[in-house]
Coordinates of C-alpha atoms and ligand atoms in Angstrom, one line a residue:
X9 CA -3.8 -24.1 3.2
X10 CA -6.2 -27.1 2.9
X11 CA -9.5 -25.0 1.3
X12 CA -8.8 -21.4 0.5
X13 CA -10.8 -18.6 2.2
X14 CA -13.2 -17.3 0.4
X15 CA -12.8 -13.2 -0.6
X16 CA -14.8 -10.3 -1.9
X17 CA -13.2 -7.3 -3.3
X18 CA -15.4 -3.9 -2.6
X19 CA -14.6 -1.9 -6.1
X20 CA -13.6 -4.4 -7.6
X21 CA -14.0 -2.4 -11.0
X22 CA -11.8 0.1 -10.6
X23 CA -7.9 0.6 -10.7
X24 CA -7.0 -0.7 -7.4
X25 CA -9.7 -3.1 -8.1
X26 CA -8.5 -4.8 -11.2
X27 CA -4.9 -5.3 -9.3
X28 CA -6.5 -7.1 -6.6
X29 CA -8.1 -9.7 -9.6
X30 CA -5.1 -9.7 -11.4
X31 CA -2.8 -10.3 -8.2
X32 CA -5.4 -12.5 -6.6
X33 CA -5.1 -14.8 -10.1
X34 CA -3.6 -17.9 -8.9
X35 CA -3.6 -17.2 -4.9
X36 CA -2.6 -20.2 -3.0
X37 CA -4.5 -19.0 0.0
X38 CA -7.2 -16.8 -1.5
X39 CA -9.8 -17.3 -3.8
X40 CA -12.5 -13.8 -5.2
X41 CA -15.7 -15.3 -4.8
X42 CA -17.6 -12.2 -5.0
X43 CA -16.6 -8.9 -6.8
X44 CA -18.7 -5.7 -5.8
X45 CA -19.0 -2.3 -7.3
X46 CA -21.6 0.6 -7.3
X47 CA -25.4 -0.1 -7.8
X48 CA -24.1 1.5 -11.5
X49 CA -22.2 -1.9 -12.2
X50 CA -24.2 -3.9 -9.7
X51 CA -25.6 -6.8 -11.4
X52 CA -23.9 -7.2 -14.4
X53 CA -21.5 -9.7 -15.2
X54 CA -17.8 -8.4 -14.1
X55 CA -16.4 -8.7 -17.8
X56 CA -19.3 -6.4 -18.7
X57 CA -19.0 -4.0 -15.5
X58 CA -15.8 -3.1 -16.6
X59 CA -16.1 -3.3 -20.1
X60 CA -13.5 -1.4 -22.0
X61 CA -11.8 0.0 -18.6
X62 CA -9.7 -3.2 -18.1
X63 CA -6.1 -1.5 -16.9
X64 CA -4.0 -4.6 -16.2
X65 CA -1.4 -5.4 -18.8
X66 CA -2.8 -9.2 -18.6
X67 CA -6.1 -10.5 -19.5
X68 CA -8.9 -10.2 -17.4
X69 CA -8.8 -13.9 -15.2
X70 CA -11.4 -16.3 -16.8
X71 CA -12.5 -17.1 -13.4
X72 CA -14.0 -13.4 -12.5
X73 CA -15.3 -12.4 -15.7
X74 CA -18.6 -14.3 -15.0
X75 CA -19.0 -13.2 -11.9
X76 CA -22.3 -11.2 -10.8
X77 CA -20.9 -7.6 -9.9
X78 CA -22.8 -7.1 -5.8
X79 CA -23.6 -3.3 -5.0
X80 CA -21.2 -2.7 -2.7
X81 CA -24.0 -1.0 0.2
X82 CA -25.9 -4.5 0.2
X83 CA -23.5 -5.2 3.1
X84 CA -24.9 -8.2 4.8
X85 CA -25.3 -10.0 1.4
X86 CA -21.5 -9.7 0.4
X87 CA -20.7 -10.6 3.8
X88 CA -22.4 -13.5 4.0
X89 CA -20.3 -15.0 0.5
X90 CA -17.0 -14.1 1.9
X91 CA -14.2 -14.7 4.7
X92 CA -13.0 -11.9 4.1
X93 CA -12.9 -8.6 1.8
X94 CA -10.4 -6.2 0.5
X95 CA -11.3 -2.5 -0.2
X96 CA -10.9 -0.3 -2.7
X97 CA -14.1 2.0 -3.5
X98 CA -13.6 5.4 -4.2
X99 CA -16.5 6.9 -2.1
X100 CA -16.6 10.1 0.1
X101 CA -14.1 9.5 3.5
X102 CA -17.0 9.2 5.6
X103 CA -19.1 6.9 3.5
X104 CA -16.2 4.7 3.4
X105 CA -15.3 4.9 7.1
X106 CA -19.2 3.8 7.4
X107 CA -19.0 1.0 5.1
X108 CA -15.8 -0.5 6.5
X109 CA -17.0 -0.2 9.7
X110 CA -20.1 -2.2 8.7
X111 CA -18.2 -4.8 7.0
X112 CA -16.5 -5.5 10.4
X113 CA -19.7 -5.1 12.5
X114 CA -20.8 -8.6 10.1
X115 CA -17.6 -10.0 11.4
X116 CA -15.9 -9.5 8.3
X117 CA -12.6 -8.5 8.3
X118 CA -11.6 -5.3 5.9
X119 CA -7.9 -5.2 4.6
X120 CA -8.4 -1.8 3.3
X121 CA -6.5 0.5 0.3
X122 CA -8.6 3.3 1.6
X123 CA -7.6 6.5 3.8
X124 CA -10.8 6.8 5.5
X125 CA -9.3 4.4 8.7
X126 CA -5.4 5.5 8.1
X127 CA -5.9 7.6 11.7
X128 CA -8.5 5.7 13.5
X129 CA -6.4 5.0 16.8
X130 CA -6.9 1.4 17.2
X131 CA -6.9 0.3 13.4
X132 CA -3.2 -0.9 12.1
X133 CA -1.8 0.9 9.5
X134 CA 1.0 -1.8 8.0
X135 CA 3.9 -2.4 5.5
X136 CA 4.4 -5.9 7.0
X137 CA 8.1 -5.6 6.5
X138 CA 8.1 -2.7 9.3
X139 CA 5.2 -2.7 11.5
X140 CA 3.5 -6.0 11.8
X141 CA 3.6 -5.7 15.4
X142 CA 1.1 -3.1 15.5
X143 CA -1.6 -5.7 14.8
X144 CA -1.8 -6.0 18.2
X145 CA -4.3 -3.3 18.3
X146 CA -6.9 -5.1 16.7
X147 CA -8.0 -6.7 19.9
X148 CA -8.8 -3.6 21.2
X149 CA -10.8 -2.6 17.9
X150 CA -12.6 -5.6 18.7
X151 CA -13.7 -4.7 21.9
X152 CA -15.1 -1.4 20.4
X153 CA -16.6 -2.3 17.8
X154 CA -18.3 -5.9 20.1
X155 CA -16.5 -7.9 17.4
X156 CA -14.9 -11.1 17.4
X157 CA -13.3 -11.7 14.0
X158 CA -14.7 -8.5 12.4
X159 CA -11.5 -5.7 12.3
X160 CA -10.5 -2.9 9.5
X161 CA -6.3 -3.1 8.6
X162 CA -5.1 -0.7 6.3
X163 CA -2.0 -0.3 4.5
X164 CA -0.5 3.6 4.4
X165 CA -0.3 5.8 1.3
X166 CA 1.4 4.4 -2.0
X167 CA 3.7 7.8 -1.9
X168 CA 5.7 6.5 1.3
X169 CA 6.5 3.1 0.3
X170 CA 9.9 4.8 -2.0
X171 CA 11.5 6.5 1.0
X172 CA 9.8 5.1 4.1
X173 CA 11.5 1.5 4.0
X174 CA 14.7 3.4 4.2
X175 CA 14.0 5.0 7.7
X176 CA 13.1 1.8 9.0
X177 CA 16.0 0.1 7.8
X178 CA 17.9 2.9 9.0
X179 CA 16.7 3.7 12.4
X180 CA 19.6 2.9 14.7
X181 CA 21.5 6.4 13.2
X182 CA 18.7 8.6 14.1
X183 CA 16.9 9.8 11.0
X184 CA 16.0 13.4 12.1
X185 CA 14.8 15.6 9.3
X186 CA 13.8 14.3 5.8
X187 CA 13.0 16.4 2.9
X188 CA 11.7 14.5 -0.1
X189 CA 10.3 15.2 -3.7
X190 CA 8.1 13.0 -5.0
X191 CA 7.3 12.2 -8.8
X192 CA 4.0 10.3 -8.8
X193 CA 2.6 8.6 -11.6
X194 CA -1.2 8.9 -13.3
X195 CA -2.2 5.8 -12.3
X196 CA -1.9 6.5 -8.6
X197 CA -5.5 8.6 -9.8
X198 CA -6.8 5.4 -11.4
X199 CA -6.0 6.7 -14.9
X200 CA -4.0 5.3 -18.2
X201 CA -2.8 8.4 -20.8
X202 CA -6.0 7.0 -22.7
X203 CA -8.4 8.9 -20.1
X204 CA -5.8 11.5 -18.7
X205 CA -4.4 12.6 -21.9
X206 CA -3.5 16.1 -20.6
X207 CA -0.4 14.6 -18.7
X208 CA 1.1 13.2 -21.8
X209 CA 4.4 15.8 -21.8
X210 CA 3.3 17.4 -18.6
X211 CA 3.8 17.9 -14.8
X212 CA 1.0 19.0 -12.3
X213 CA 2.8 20.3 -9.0
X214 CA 0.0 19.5 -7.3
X215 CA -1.8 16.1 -5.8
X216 CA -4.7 16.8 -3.3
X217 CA -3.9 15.9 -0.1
X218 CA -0.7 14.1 -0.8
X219 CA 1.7 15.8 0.7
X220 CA 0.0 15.7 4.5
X221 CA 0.2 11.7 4.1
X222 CA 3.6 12.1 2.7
X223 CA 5.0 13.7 5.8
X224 CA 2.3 12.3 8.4
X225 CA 2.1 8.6 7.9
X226 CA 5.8 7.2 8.0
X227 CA 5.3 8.4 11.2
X228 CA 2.5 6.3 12.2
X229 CA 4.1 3.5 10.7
X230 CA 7.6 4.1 12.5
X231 CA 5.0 4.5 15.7
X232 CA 4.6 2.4 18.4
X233 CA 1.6 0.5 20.0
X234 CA 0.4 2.1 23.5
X235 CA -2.7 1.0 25.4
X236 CA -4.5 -0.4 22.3
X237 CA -3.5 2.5 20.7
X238 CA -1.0 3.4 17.5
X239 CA 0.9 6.6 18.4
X240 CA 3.1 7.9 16.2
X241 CA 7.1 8.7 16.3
X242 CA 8.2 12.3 16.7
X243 CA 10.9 12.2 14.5
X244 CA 12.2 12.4 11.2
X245 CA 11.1 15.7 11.0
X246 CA 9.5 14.9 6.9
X247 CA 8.8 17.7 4.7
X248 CA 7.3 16.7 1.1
X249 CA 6.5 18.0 -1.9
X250 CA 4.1 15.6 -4.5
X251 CA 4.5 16.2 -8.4
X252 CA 2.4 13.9 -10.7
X253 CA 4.2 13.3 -13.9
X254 CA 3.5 11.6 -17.6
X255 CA 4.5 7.8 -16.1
X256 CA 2.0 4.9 -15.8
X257 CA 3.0 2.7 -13.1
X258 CA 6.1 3.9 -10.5
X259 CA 6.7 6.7 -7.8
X260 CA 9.8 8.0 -7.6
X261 CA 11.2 9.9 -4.4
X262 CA 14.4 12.3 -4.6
X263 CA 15.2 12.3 -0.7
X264 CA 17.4 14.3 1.7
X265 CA 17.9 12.7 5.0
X266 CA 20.2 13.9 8.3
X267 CA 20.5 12.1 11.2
X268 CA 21.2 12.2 15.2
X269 CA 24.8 9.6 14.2
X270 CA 25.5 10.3 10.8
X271 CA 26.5 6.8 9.4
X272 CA 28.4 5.8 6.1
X273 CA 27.3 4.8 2.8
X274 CA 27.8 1.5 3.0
X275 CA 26.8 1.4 6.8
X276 CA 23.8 2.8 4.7
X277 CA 23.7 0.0 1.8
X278 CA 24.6 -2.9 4.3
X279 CA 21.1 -2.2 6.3
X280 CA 19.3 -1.9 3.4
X281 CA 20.4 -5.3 1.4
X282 CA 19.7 -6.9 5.2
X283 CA 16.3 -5.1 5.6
X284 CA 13.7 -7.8 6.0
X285 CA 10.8 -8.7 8.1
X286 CA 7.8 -11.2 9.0
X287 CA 6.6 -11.6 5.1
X288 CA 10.3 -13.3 4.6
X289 CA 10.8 -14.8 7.4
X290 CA 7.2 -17.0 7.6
X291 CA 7.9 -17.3 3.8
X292 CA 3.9 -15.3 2.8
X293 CA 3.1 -16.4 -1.2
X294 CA 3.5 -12.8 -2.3
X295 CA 7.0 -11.7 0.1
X296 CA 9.3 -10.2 -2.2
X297 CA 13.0 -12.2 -1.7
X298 CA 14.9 -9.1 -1.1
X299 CA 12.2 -6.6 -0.4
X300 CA 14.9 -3.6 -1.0
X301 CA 17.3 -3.9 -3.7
X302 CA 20.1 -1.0 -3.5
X303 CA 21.7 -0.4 -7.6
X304 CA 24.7 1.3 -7.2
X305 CA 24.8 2.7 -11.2
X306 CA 24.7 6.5 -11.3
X307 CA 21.4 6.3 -13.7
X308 CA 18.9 3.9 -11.8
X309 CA 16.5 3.3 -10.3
X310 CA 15.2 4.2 -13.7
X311 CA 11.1 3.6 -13.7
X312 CA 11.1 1.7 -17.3
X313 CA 13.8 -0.9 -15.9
X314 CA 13.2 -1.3 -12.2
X315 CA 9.4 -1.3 -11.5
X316 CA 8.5 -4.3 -12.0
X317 CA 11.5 -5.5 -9.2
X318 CA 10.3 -8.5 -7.2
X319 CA 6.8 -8.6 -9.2
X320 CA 6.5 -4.8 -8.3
X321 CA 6.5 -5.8 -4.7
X322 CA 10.5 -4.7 -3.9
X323 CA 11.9 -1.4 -3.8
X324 CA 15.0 0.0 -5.5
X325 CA 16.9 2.6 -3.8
X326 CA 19.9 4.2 -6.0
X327 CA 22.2 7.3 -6.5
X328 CA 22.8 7.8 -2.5
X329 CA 25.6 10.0 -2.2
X330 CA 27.0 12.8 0.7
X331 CA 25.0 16.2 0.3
X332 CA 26.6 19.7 0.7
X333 CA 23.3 20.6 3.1
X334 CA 22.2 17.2 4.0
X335 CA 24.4 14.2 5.4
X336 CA 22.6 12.1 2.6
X337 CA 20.7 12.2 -0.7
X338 CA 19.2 9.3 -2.1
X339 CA 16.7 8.3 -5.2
X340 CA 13.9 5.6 -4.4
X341 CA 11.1 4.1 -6.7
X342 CA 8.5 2.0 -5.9
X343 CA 5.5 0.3 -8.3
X344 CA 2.1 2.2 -7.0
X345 CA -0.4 0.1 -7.9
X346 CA 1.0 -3.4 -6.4
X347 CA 3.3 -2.6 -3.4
X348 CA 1.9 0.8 -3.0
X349 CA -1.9 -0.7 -3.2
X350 CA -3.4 -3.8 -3.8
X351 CA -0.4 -6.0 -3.6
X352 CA 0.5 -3.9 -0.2
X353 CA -2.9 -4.7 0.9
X354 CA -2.7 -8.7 -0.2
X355 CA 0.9 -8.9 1.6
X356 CA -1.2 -7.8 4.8
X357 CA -4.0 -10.0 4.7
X358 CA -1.4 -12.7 4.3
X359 CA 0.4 -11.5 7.1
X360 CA -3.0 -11.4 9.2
X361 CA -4.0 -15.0 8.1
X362 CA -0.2 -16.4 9.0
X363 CA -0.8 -14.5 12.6
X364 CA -4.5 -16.3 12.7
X365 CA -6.2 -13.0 12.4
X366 CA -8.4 -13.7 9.3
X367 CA -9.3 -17.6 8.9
X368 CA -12.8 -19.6 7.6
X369 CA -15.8 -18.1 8.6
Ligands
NAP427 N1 -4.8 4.1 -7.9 C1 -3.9 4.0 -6.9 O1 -2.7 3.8 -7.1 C2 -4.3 4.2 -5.4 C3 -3.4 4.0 -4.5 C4 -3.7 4.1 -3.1 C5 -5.0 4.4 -2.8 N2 -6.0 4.5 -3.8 C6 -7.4 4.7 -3.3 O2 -8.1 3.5 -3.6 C7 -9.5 3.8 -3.9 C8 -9.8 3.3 -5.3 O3 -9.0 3.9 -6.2 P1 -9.0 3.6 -7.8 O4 -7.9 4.4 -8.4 O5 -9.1 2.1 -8.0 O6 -10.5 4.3 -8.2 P2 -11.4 4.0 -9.4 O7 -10.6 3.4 -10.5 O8 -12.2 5.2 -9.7 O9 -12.4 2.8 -8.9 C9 -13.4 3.1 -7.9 C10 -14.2 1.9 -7.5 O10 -15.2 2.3 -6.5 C11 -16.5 2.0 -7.0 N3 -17.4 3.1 -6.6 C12 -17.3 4.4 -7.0 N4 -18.4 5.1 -6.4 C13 -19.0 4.2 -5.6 C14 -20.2 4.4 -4.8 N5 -20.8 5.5 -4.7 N6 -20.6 3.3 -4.2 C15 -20.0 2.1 -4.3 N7 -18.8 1.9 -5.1 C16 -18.4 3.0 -5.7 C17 -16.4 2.0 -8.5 O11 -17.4 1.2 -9.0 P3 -18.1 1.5 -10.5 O12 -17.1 0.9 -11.5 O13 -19.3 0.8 -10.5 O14 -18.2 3.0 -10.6 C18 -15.0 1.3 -8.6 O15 -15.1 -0.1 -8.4 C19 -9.6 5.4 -3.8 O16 -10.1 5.7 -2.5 C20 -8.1 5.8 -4.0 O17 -7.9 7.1 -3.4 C21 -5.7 4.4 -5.1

């Protein structure tokens, strides 16, 4: 790309936030020009917004830490600086559905972390590897919203992306019912063990409203695009249960999986090691090579060893084995923050700008 488009990044101070800087670092395509928060950090430099909160493991980039923080609400004024922005503002649903939706209204497009639009009919919910095709419903979100470059994509829950990969790669045997465990870690709540210190040694069998994504949105991204409309597969039946335990970065999924044909384990490894999509085909800057990696020793996908597989941007699927109940158990693990956030939502906008969705202002 000759000049790179210009973005903004709406909470740009938070945890989702910080990985967007850190990942954007270096972009070929994309370049943060504008870095907005809440009026509470609006205004200050960006090193000084964020202050001691820095998460990343690398330093903060020397090209955002001077950068005036933008209230986030002064919508026309971000707008105006950018091609395009991500989002990741922790708000209430609605006041995020607003402010998406006003982003786009400015002919802005939105490549959002959020929830709020994850069940907005015509907005795209996307791992590009899967689903890019249902980007075709962002015409019709146009014509809604009396757009025409202004649309909100979105990119599903960072809890999916450790089993869901596997039903795609695996949907010519049927997956019928799926019943998975998942072991989230503490930055999936935008903490470190520094502010969250309770978890160290502990498990919480609880994560609000986790478990409804967990089952609902593979289905919408397994879905299919009807009359500028996503609607989403009937089947695998998913059952889930979300348990946050004392590990920074990684979600881990135990899995039990039957299906209409029941296949073979290597049936089952040969589609996974072949699983790709658009990101490697067109080649995108942030693609993973292999996006799932199957490791056939009985201990991994371990988090400590395998997170960080493909820049955190692949998955690693292990230990899958015949089940006394099930036809199939597996382990999966994914990194939360970049594949199962920002980097998710940066593989997406670079899927929208290779499909001339996003461009220059
Ligand atoms: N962490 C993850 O792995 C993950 C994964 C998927 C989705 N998410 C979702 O992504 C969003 C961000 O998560 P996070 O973990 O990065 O949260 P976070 O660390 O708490 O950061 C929140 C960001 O939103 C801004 N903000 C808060 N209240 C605001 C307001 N009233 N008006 C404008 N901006 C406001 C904050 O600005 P200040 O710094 O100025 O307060 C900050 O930039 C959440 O909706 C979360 O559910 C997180």
């Amino acid at each position: 790309m000759e000049k790179k488009l210009r973005v903004g990044i709406l909470g740009a101070t938070g945890m989702v936030g910080q990985r967007f800087v850190a990942l954007l670092e270096n972009h070929p395509w994309f370049e943060v020009v504008t870095v907005a928060a809440s009026p509470r950090s609006a205004g200050k430099t960006y090193e000084a917004a964020v202050g001691s909160r820095w998460k990343m493991a690398t330093p903060m980039p020397d090209a955002v830490r001077g950068l005036v923080v933008a209230n986030v609400n002064e919508v026309d004024k971000v707008a105006e600086s950018v091609d395009f922005v991500f989002s990741a503002v922790d708000m209430t649903k609605a006041e995020i559905k607003a402010i998406e939706e006003a982003y786009a209204r400015t002919e802005t497009p939105v490549v959002s972390n959020n929830s709020a639009h994850r069940w907005t009919p015509d907005v795209p919910m996307v791992v590009p590897e899967i689903n890019t095709e249902h980007f075709e419903v962002i015409e019709a979100q146009k014509q809604r919203l009396g757009t025409s470059r202004g649309f909100i994509a979105v990119k599903p829950n960072c809890s999916i992306q450790s089993y869901t990969p596997c039903l795609a790669a695996w949907k010519e045997f049927g997956p019928k019912e799926v019943v998975v465990t998942t072991y989230q870690a503490i930055s999936g709540a935008g903490k470190t063990f520094k502010d969250w210190p309770e978890m160290v040694e502990n498990i919480i069998p609880y994560i609000g409203g986790e478990e409804e994504k967990s089952e609902q949105e593979p289905l919408r991204v397994l879905g299919k695009v009807e009359n500028g409309e996503i609607v989403k597969a009937q089947l695998p039946k998913i059952s889930c249960q979300c348990v946050r335990v004392p590990v920074l970065n990684g979600h881990t999924a135990a899995v039990f999986i039957n299906f209409e044909k029941k296949p073979t384990k290597e049936q089952l490894i040969e589609r996974l090691a072949g699983f790709k999509g658009f990101p490697q085909e067109a080649g995108l800057p942030s693609a993973p090579k292999q996006f799932v990696q199957y490791l056939a020793d009985d201990d991994r996908p371990q988090v400590t060893l395998d997170v960080d597989y493909e820049h955190g941007m692949g998955v690693t699927i292990g230990r899958l084995r015949e089940d006394a109940i099930y036809d199939f158990k597996f382990i999966g693990l994914s990194h939360n923050t970049v594949r199962g956030a920002a980097g998710g939502a940066v593989l997406c906008a670079e899927t929208l700008t290779a499909k001339g969705f996003i461009g220059h202002k």
